[in-house]
PDB file of C-alpha atoms in Angstrom:
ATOM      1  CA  UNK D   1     109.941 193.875 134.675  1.00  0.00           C
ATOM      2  CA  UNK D   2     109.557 192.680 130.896  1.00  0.00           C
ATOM      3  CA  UNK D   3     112.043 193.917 128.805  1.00  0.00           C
ATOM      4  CA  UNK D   4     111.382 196.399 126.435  1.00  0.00           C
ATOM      5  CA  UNK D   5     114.132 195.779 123.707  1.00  0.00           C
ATOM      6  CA  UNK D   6     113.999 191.825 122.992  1.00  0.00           C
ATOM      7  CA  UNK D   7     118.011 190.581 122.045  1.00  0.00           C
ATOM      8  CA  UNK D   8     117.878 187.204 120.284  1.00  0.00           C
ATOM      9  CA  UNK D   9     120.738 188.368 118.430  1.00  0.00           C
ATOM     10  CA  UNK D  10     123.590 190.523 119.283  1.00  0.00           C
ATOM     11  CA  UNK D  11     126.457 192.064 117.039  1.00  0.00           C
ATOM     12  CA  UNK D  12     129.868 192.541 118.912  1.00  0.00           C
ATOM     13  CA  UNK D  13     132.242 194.947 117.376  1.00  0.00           C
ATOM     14  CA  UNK D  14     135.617 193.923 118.672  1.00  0.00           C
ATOM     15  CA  UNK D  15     139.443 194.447 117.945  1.00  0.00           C
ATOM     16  CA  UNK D  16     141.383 191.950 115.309  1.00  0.00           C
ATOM     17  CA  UNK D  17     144.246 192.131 118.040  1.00  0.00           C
ATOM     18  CA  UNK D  18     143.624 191.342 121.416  1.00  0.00           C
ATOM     19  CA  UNK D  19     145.495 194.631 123.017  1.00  0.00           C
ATOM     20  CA  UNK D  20     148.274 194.089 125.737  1.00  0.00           C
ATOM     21  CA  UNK D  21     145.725 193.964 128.492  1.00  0.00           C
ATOM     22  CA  UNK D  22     145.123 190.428 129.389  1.00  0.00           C
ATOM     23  CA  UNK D  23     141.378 191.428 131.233  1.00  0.00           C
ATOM     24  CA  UNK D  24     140.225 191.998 127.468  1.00  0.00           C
ATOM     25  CA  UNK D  25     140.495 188.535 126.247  1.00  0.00           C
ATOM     26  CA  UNK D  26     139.573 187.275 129.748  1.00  0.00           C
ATOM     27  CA  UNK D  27     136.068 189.887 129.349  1.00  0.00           C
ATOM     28  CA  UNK D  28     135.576 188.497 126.058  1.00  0.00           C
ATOM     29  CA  UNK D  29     135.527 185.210 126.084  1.00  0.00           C
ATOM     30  CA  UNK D  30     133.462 185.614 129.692  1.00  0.00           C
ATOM     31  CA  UNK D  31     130.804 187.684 127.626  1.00  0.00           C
ATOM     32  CA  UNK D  32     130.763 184.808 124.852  1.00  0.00           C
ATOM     33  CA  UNK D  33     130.005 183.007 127.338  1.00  0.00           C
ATOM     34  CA  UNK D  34     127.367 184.584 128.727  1.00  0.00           C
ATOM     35  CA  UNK D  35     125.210 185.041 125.533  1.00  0.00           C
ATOM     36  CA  UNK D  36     125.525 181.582 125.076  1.00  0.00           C
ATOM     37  CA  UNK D  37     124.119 180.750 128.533  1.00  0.00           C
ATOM     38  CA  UNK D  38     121.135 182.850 127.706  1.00  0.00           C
ATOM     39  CA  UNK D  39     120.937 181.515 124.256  1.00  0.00           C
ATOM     40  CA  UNK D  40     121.631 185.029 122.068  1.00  0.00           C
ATOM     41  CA  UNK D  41     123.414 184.615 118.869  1.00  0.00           C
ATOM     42  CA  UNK D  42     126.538 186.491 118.223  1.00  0.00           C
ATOM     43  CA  UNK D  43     126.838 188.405 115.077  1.00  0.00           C
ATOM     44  CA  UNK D  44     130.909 189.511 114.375  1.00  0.00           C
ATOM     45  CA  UNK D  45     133.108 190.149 112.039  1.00  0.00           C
ATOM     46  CA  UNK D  46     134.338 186.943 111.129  1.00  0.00           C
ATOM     47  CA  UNK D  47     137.911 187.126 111.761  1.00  0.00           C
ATOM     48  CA  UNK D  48     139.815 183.978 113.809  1.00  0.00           C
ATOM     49  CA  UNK D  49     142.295 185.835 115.417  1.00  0.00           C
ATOM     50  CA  UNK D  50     142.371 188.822 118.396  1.00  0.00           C
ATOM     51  CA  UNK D  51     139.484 188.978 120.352  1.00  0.00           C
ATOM     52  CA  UNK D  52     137.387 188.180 116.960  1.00  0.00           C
ATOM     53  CA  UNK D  53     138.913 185.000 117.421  1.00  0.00           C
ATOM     54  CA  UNK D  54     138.297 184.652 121.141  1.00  0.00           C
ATOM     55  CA  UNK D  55     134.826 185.651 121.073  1.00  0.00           C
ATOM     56  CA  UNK D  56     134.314 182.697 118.555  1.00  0.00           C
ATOM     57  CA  UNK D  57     135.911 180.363 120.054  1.00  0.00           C
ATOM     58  CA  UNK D  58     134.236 180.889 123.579  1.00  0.00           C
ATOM     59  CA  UNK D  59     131.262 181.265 121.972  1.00  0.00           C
ATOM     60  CA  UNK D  60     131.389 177.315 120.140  1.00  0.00           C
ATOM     61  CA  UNK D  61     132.938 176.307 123.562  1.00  0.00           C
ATOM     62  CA  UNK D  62     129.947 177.076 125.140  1.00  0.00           C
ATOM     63  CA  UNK D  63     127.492 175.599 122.752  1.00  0.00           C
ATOM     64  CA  UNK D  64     126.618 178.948 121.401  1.00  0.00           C
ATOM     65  CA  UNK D  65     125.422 180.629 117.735  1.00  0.00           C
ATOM     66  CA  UNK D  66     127.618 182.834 116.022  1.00  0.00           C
ATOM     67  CA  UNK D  67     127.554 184.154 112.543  1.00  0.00           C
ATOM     68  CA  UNK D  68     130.341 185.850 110.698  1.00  0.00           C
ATOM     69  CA  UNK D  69     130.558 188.591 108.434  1.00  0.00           C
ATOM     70  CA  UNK D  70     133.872 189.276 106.669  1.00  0.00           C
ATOM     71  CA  UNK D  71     134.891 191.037 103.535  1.00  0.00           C
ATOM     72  CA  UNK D  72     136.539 188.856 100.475  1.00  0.00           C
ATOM     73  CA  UNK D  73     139.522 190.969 100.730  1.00  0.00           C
ATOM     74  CA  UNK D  74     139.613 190.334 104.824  1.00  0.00           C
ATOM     75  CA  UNK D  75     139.125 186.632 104.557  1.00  0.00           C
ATOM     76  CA  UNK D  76     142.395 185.795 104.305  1.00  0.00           C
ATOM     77  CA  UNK D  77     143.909 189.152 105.864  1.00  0.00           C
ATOM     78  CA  UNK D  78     141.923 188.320 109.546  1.00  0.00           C
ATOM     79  CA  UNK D  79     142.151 184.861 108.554  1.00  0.00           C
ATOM     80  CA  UNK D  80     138.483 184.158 108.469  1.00  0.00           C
ATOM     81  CA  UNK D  81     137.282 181.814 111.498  1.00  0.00           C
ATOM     82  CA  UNK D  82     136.177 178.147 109.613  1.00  0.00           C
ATOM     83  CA  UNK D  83     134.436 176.729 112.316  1.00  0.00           C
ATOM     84  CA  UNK D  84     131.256 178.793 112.825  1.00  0.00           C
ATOM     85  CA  UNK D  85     127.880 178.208 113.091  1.00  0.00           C
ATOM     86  CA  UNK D  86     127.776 180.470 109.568  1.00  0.00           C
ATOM     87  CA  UNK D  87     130.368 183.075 107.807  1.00  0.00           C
ATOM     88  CA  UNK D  88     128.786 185.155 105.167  1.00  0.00           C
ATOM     89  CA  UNK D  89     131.512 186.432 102.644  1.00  0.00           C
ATOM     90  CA  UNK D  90     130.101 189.592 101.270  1.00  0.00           C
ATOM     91  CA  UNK D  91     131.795 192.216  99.046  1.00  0.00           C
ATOM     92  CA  UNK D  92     132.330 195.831 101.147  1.00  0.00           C
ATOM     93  CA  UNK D  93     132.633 197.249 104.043  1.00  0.00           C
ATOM     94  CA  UNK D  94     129.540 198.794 103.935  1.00  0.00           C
ATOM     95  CA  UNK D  95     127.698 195.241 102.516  1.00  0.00           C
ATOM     96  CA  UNK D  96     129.430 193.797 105.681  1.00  0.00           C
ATOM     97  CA  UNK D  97     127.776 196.367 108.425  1.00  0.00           C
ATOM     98  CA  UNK D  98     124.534 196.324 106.799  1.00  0.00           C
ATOM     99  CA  UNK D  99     124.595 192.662 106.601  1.00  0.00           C
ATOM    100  CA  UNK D 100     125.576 192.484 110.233  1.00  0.00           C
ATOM    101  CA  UNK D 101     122.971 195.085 111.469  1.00  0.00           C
ATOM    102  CA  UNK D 102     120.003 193.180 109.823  1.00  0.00           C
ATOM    103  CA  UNK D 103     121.223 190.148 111.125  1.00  0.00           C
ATOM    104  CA  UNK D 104     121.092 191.746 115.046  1.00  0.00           C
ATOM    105  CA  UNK D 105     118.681 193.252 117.477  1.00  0.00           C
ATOM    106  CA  UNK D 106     121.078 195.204 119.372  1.00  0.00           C
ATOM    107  CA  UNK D 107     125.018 196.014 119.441  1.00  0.00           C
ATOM    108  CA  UNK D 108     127.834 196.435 121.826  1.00  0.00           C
ATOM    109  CA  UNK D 109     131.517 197.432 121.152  1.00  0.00           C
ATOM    110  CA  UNK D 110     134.587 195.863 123.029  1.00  0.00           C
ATOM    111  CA  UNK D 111     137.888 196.854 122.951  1.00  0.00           C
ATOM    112  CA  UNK D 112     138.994 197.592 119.204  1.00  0.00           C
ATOM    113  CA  UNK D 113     140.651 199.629 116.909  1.00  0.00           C
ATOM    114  CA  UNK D 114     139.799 202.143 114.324  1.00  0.00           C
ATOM    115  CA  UNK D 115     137.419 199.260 112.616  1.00  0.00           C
ATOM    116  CA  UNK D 116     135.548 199.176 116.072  1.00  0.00           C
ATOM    117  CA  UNK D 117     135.318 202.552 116.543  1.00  0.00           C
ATOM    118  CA  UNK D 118     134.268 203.323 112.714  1.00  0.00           C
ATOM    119  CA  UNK D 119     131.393 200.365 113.503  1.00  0.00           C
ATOM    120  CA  UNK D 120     130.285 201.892 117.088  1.00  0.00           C
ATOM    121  CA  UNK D 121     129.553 205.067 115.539  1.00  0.00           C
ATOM    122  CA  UNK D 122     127.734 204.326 112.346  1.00  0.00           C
ATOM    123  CA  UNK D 123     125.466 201.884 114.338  1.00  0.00           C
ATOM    124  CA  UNK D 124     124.822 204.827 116.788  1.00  0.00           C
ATOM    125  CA  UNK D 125     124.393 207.237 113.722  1.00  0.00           C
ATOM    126  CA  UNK D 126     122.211 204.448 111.765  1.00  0.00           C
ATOM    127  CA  UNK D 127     119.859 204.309 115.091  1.00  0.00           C
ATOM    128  CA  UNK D 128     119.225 208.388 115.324  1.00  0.00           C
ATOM    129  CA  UNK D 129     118.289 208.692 111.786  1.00  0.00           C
ATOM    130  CA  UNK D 130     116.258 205.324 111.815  1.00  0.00           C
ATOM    131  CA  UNK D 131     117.999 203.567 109.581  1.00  0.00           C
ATOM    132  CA  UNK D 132     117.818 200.272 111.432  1.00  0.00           C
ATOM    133  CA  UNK D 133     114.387 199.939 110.228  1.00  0.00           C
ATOM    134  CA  UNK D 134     111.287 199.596 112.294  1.00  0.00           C
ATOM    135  CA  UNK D 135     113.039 201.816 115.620  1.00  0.00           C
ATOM    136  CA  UNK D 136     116.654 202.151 116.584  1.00  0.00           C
ATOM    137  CA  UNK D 137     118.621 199.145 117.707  1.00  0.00           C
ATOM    138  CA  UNK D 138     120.574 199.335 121.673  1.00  0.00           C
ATOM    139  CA  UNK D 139     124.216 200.199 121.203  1.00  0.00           C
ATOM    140  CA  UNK D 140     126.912 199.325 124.386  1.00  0.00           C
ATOM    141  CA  UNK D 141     129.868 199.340 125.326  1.00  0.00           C
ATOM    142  CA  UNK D 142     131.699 197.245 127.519  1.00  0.00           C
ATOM    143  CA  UNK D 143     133.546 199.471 129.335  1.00  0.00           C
ATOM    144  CA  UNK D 144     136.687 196.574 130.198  1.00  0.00           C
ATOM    145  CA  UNK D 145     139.464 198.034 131.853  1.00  0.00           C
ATOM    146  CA  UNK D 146     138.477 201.583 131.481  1.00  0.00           C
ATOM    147  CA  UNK D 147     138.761 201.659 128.145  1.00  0.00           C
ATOM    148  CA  UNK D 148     136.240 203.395 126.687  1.00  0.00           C
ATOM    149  CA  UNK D 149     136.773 206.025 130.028  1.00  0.00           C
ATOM    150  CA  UNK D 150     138.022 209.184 127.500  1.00  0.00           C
ATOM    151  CA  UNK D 151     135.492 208.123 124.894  1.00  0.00           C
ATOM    152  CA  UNK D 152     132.277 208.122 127.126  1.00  0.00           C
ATOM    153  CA  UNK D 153     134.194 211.693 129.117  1.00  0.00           C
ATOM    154  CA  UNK D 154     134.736 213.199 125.175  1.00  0.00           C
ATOM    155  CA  UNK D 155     131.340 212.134 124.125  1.00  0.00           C
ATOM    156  CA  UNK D 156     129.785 214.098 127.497  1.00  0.00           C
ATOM    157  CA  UNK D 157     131.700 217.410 127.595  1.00  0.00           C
ATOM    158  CA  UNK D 158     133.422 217.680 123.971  1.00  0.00           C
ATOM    159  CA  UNK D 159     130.013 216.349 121.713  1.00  0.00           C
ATOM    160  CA  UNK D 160     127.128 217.066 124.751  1.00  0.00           C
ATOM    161  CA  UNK D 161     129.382 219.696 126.055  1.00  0.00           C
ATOM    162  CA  UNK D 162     129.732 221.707 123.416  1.00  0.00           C
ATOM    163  CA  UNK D 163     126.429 221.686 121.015  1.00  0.00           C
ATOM    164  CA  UNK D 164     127.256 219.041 118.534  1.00  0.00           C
ATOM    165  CA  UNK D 165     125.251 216.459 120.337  1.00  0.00           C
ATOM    166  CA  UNK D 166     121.749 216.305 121.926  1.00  0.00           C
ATOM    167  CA  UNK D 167     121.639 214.860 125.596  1.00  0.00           C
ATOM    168  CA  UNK D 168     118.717 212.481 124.937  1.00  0.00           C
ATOM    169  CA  UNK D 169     120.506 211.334 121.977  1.00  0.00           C
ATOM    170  CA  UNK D 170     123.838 210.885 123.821  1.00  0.00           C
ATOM    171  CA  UNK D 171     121.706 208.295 126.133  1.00  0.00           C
ATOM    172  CA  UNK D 172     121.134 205.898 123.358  1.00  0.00           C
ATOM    173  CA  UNK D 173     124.631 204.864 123.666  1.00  0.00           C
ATOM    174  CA  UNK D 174     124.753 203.024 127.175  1.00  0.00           C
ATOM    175  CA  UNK D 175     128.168 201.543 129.001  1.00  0.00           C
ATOM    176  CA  UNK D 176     128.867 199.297 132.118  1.00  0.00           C
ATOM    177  CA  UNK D 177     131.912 197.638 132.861  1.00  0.00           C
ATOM    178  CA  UNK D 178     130.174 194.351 133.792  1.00  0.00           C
ATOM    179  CA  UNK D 179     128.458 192.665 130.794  1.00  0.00           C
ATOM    180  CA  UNK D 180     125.462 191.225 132.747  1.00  0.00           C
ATOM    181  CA  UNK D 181     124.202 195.172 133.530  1.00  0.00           C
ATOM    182  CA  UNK D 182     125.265 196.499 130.496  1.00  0.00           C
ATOM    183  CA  UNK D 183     122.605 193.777 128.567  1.00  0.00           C
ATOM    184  CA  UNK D 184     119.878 194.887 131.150  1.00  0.00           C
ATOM    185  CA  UNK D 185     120.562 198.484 130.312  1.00  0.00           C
ATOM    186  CA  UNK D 186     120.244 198.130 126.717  1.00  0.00           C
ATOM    187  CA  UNK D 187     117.161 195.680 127.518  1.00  0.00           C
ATOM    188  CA  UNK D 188     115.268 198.447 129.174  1.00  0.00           C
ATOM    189  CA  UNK D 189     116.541 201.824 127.452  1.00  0.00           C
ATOM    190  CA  UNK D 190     114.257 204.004 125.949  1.00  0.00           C
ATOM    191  CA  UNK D 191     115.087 204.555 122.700  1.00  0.00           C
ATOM    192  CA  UNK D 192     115.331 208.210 120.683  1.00  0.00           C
ATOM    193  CA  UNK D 193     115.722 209.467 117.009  1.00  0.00           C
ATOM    194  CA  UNK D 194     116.349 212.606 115.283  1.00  0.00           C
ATOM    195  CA  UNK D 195     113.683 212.373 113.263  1.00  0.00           C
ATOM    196  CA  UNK D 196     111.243 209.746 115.017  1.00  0.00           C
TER     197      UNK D 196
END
C-alpha cells in the first residue's frame, strides 16, 4: 500500500529539558535515528540542550538532515545547536513556526513543555483551517511513557466529549507509543478540514 501523505521532511516539537524519565531521551534519540535510516529530514527548534539537543545529536550521529529554527532572543537562552546541517535565526515566535511548518510535510510532538504543547496545537489548528497550504499536514504524537495518556483521554471526553470538538477532526491528530507505527499512521491518515 502506497502511502498517501509523502514525509521527506518532518518537524519534531520536543521539550528544552529532557524530563526525569530516562525512556524520553532513550525514545528520542531512537526516533532520530530512525528518520535518518529512512532518509527524512528533521525540522526542530534549534536548541542544543534537552531532548532538542538529543534529537540533534542522534540525528548527525546517524548521518541524518536536520534544520533548526530558533528565535534571536532563544539563541543563546537554549543555547542554539552549532553543528547542524542548517539553523535559521529568525525574529518571532510566530516567524519561527511558520518557518518550521513550510519547511515540513508532517509533524509529531514528543515529550515537552508549554512550548511543545503551544506548537502541537497551532499545527493541529493551522491543518483544520488549511492554513498549511495546499491540504493539512499529519500531526503525532509519540506517546513515550504514557505521556501524552491525559492529553489524548482530555482531548476524547473533555473537547469530543463535550461539543467543542468534531470527531473527524479529533482523528487528524494520531498517537502510538512506538515511532515506526505512529509514521505509518500519519502516512496513511485521511486528512479533514473545517472548511475543506
Amino acid at each position: 500500500m502506497s502511502a498517501k501523505n509523502e514525509i521527506k521532511s518532518l518537524c519534531v516539537f520536543c521539550g528544552s529539558q529532557s524530563g526525569n524519565d530516562p525512556t524520553f531521551v532513550e525514545q528520542t534519540r531512537a526516533f532520530a535515528k530512525y528518520l535518518a535510516s529512512r532518509d527524512i529530514q528533521i525540522v526542530y527548534g534549534g536548541g542544543s540542550v534537552g531532548l532538542m539537543g538529543e534529537l540533534a545529536d542522534a540525528c548527525l550521529e546517524a548521518g541524518g538532515k536536520i534544520i533548526g529554527v530558533i528565535t534571536a532572543k532563544l539563541l543563546d537562552r537554549e543555547v542554539g545547536h552549532r553543528g547542524l546541517t542548517q539553523l535559521d535565526v529568525v525574529e518571532t515566535m510566530l516567524k519561527r513556526k511558520t518557518r518550521m511548518a513550510d519547511l515540513s510535510d508532517a509533524f509529531v510532538s514528543l515529550p515537552g513543555g508549554m512550548g511543545t504543547m503551544d506548537e502541537l496545537f497551532e499545527m493541529v489548528t493551522w491543518g483544520l483551517l488549511d492554513l498549511h497550504g495546499q491540504k493539512p499536514k499529519p500531526n503525532g504524537v509519540l506517546n513515550v511513557a504514557g505521556y501524552y495518556d491525559s492529553l489524548i483521554q482530555f482531548l476524547d471526553e473533555n473537547m469530543v466529549g463535550g461539543g467543542f470538538l468534531n470527531a473527524d477532526h479529533a482523528s487528524n491528530l494520531v498517537a502510538s507509543d512506538d515511532f515506526e507505527v505512529l509514521m505509518e499512521k500519519m502516512e496513511q491518515i485521511d486528512l479533514v478540514s473545517k472548511i475543506g
